[in-house]
Short mmCIF file of C-alpha atoms in Angstrom, two decimals:
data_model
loop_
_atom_site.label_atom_id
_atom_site.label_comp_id
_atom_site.label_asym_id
_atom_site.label_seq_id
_atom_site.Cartn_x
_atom_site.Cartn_y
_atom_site.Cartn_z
CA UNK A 275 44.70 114.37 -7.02
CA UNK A 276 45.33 117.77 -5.86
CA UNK A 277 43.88 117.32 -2.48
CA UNK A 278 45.42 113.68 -1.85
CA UNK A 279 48.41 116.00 -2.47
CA UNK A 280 47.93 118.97 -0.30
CA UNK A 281 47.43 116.31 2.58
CA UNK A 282 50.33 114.69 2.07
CA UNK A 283 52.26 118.20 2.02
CA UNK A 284 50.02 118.66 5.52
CA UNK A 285 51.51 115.22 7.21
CA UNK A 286 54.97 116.09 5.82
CA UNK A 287 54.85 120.02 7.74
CA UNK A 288 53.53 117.98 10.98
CA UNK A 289 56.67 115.23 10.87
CA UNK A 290 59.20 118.30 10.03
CA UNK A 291 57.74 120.23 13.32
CA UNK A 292 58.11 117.24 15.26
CA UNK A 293 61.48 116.91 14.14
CA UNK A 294 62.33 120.46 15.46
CA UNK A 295 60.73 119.96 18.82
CA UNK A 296 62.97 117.08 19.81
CA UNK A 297 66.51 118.29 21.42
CA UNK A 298 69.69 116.99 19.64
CA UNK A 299 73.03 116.78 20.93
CA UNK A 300 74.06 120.01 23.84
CA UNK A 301 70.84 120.58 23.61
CA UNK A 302 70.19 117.40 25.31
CA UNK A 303 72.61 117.91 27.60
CA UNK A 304 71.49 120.70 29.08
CA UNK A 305 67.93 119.44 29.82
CA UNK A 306 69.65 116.07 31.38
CA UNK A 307 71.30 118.87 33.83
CA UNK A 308 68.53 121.26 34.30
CA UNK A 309 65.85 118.62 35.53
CA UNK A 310 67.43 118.01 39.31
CA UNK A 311 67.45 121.81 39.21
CA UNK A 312 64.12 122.00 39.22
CA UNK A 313 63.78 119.82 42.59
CA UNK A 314 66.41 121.84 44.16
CA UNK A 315 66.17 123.22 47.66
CA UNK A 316 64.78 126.30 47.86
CA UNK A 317 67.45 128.41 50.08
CA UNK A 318 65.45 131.45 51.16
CA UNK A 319 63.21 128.86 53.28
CA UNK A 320 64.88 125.70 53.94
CA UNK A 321 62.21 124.53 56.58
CA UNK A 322 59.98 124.60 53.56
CA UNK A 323 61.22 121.50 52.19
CA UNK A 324 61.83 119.55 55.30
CA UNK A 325 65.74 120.19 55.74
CA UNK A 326 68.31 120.99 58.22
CA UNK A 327 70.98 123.57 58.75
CA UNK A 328 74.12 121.58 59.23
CA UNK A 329 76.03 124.71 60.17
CA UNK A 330 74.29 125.28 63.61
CA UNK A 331 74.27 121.49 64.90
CA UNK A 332 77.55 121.30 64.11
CA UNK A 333 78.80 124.30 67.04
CA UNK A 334 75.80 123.11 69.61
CA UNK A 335 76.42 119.40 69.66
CA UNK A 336 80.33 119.99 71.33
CA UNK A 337 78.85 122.96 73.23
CA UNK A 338 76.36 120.79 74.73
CA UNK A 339 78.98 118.24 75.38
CA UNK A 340 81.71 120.64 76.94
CA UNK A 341 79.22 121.54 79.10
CA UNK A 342 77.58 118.45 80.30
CA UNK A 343 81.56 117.03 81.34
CA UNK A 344 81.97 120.12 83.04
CA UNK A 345 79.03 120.01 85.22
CA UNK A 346 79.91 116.51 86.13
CA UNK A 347 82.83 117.05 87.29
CA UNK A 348 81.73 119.81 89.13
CA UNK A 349 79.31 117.87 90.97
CA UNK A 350 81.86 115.01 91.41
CA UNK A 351 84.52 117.30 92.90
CA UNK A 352 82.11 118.61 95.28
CA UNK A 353 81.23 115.23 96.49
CA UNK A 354 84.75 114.33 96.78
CA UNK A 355 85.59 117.75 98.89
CA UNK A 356 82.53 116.62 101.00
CA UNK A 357 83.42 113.08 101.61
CA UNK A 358 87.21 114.62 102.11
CA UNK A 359 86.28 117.12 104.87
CA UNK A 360 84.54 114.22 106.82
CA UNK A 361 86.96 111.98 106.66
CA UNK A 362 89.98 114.13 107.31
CA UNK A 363 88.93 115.05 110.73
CA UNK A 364 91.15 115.99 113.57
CA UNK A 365 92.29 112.81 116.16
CA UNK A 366 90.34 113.17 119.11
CA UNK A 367 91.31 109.54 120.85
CA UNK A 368 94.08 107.42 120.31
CA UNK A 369 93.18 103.73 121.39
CA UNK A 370 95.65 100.95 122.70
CA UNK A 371 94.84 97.60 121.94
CA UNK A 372 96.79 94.21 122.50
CA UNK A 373 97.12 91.93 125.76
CA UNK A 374 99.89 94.00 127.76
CA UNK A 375 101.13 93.45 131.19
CA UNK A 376 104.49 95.78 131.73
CA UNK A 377 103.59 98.31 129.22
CA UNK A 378 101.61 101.76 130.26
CA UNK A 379 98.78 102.21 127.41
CA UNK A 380 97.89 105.86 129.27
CA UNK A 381 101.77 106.94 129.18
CA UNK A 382 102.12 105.63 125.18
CA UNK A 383 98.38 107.00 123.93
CA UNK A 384 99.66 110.49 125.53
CA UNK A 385 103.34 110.33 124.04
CA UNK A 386 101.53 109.21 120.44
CA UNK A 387 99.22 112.01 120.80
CA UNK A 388 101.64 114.60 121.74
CA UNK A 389 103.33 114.11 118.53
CA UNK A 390 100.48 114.02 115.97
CA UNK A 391 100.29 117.30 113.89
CA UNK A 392 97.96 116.28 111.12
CA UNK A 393 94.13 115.25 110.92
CA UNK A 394 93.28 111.58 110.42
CA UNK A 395 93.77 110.84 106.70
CA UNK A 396 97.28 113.03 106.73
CA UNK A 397 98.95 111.07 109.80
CA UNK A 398 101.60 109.34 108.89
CA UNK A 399 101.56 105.96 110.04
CA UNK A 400 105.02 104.72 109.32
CA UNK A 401 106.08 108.06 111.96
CA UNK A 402 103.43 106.92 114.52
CA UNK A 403 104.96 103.32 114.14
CA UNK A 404 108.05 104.24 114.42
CA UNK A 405 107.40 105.87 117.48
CA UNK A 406 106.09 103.10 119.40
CA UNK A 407 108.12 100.84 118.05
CA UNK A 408 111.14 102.95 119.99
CA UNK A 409 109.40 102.50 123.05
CA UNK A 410 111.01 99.11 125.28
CA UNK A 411 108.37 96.95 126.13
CA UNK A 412 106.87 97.10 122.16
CA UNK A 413 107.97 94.06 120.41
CA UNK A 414 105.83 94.58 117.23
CA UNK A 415 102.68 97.15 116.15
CA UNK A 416 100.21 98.12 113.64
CA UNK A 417 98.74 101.70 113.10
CA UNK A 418 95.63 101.53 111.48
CA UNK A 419 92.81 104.46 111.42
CA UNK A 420 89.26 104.53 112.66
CA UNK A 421 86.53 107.00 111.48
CA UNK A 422 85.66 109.05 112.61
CA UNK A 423 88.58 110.23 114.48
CA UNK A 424 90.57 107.27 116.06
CA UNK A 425 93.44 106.19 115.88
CA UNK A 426 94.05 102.80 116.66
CA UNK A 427 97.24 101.49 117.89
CA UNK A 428 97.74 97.86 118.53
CA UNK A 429 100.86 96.08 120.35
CA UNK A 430 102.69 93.00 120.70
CA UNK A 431 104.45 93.07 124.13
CA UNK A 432 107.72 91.94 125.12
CA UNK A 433 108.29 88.60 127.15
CA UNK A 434 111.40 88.54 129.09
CA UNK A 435 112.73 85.51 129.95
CA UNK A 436 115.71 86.63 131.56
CA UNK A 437 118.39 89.87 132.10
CA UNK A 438 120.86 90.82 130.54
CA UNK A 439 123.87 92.79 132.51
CA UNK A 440 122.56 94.80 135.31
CA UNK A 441 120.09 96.62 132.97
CA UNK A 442 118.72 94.51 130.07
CA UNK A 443 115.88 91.95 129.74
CA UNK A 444 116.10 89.56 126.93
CA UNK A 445 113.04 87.76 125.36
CA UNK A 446 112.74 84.10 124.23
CA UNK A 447 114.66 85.11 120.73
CA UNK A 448 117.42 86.12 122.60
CA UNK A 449 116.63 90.26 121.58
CA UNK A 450 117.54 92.72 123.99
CA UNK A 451 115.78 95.39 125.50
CA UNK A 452 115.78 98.19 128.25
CA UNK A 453 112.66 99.08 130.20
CA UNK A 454 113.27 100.65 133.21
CA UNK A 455 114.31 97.92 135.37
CA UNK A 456 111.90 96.62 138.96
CA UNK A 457 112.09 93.92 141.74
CA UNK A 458 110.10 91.89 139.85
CA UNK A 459 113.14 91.30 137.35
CA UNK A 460 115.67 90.46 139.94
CA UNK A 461 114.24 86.64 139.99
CA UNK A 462 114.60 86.31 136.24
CA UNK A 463 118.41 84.42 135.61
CA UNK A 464 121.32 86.84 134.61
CA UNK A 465 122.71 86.71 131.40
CA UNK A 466 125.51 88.43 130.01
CA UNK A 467 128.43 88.62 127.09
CA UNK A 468 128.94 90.28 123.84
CA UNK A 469 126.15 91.91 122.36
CA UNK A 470 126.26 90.05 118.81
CA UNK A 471 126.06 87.00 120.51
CA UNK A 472 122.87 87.10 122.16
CA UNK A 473 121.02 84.29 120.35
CA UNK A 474 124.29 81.78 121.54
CA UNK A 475 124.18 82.82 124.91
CA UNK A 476 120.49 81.91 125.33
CA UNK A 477 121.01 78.83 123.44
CA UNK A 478 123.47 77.32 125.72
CA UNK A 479 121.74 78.91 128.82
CA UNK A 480 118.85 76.28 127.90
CA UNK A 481 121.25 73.89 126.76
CA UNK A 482 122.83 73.88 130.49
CA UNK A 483 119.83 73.39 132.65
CA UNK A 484 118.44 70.77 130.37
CA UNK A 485 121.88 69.18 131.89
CA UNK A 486 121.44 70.41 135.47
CA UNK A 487 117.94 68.98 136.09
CA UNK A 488 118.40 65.75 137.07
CA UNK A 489 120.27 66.70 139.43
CA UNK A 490 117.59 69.48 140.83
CA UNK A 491 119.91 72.19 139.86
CA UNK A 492 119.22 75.21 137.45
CA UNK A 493 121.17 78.43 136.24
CA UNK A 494 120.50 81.34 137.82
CA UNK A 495 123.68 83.50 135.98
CA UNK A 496 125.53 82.70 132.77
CA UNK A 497 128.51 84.86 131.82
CA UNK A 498 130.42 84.58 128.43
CA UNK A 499 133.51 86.12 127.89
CA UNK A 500 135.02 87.84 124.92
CA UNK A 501 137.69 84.72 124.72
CA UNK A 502 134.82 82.54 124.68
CA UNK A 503 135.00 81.15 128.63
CA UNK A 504 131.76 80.12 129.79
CA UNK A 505 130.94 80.33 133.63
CA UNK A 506 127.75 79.35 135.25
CA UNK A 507 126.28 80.35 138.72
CA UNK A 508 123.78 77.72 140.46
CA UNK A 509 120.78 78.42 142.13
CA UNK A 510 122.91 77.06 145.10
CA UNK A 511 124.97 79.71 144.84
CA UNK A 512 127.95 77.79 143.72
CA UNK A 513 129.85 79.20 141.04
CA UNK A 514 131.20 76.84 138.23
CA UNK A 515 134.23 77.93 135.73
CA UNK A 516 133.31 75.83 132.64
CA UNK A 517 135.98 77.30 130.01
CA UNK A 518 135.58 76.96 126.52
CA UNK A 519 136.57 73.97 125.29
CA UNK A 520 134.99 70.32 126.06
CA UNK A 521 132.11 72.04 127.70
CA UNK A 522 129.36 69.34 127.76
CA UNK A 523 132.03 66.59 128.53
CA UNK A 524 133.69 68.73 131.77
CA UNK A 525 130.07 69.68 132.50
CA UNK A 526 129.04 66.25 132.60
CA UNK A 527 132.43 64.97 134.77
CA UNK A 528 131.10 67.68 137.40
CA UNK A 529 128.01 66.40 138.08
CA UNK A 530 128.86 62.81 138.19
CA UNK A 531 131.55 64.26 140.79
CA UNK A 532 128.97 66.77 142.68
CA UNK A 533 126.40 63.84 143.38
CA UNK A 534 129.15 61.27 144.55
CA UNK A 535 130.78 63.75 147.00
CA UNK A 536 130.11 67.28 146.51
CA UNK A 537 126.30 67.51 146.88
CA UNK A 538 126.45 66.86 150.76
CA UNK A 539 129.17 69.71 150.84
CA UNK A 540 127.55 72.19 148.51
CA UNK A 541 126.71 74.76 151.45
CA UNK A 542 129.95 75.24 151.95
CA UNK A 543 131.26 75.34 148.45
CA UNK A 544 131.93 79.31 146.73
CA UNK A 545 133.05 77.72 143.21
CA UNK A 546 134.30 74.88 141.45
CA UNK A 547 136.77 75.04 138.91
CA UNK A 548 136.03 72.46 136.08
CA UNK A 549 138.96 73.18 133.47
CA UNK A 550 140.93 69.98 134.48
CA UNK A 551 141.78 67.23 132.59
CA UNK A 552 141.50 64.43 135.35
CA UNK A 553 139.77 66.37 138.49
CA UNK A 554 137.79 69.61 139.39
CA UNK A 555 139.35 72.56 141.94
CA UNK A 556 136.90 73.35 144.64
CA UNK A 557 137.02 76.72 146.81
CA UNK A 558 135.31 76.45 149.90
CA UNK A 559 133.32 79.43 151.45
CA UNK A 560 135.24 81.14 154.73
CA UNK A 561 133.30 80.26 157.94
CA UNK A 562 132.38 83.56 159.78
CA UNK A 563 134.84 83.97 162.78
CA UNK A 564 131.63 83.06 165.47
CA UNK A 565 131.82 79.37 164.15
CA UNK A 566 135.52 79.35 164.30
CA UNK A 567 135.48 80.44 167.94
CA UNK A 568 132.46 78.11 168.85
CA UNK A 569 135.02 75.21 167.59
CA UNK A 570 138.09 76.10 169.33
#
């Protein structure tokens, strides 16, 4: 009995140790906390455990950056200098292009490059166009640029189709211009009257011989007066006084009247004045004094 008892005292010690080992409340606590500790990252040698020091990728990575954009766009602003400096060359040539028969393409290339100042990409193109476009046989032009170092100028030239006054052409849309005036333009038909009304003038100038060819007659001179009076010189060199009032219908009376009786006469007619109601006044040309003497 007494040794059943002492190891029954033995298994009791043994439970009560047990009992003791095992953590109870804070205590428990505490280990829950320290056991990550013990996996923590040593400090002293980080490498060690396979980790990374933050701190120094976080200044290199916008270093790196910083300095990659700025040697790109140091190599892109010297490619852009480059390509500047050989396109911005000086303007050796200046070319004239466009069919041209009155205009001189030497005289205009030397006025247009007597003006430039700037290399090829500065020129300014609206100046250059403005230029030629002063000059009187130019109707319309283009400035364009040609690398290396041309510039290219091509025209549209005039087309006169008649005078105007003693020292003005006119072209088909009834503009004016002033050249410098030749022979040559002394065949074209004479034209002349207020300046705004251009465009009427020509108009009725067409208007007129479309009239006067049946009968084999054209205008050679058409004169407009500021009232509005319209008189017409033949290429017979008979003058006709139209007016300004029933112009097609006393237009019409005279030519029915020139072929009956007048067209057999018409050397010897200076002008005919059509302005009648019911008839036409007719001026006849003096005879030089020789024929008046070979008659008496």
């Amino acid at each position: 009995m007494n040794l059943l008892r002492f190891f029954r005292q033995a298994e009791a010690l043994e439970e009560q140790e047990v009992e003791l080992a095992k953590p109870r409340g804070a205590s428990r606590e505490k280990i829950a906390i320290e056991e990550p500790v013990k996996g923590k990252t040593d400090k002293k040698n980080p490498k060690k455990d396979g980790l990374v020091n933050n701190d120094s990728e976080f200044w290199w990575k916008p270093f790196w950056t910083l300095s990659s954009l700025v040697i790109f766009i140091g190599v892109l602003w010297g490619i852009a200098h480059n390509l500047w400096q050989w396109l911005d060359r000086p303007v050796t040539s200046v070319v004239i292009e466009g069919k041209t028969q009155h205009l001189d393409r030497e005289k205009l290339g030397k006025i247009i490059a007597g003006d430039l100042t700037a290399n090829l990409l500065e020129v300014d193109i609206e100046s250059v166009q403005s230029l030629v476009s002063e000059q009187p046989w130019v109707r319309v032009s283009s400035i364009r640029r040609d690398w290396p170092d041309t510039l290219l100028v091509e025209v549209e030239e005039e087309v006169p189709v008649a005078r105007w006054g003693e020292r003005g052409l006119l072209n088909h849309q009834g503009d004016i211009f002033w050249p410098e005036l030749s022979k040559e333009y002394r065949s074209l038909p004479r034209l002349s009257g207020p300046a705004p009304d251009t465009e009427r003038v020509m108009s009725q100038f067409h208007d007129f011989n479309q009239m006067l060819k049946p009968m084999g007659l054209s205008v050679v001179a058409l004169d407009l007066e500021a009232r509005g009076a319209w008189t017409i010189e033949l290429d017979n060199q008979i003058k006709v006084v139209v007016g300004r009032e029933a112009i097609n219908a006393r237009l019409q009376r005279f030519l029915t009247l020139y072929k009956q009786r007048l067209a057999a006469q018409a050397a010897d007619i200076e002008s005919i004045d059509i302005r009648y109601t019911h008839g036409v006044a007719v001026k006849w040309r003096e005879k030089p004094e020789s024929e008046m003497q070979d008659k008496t």
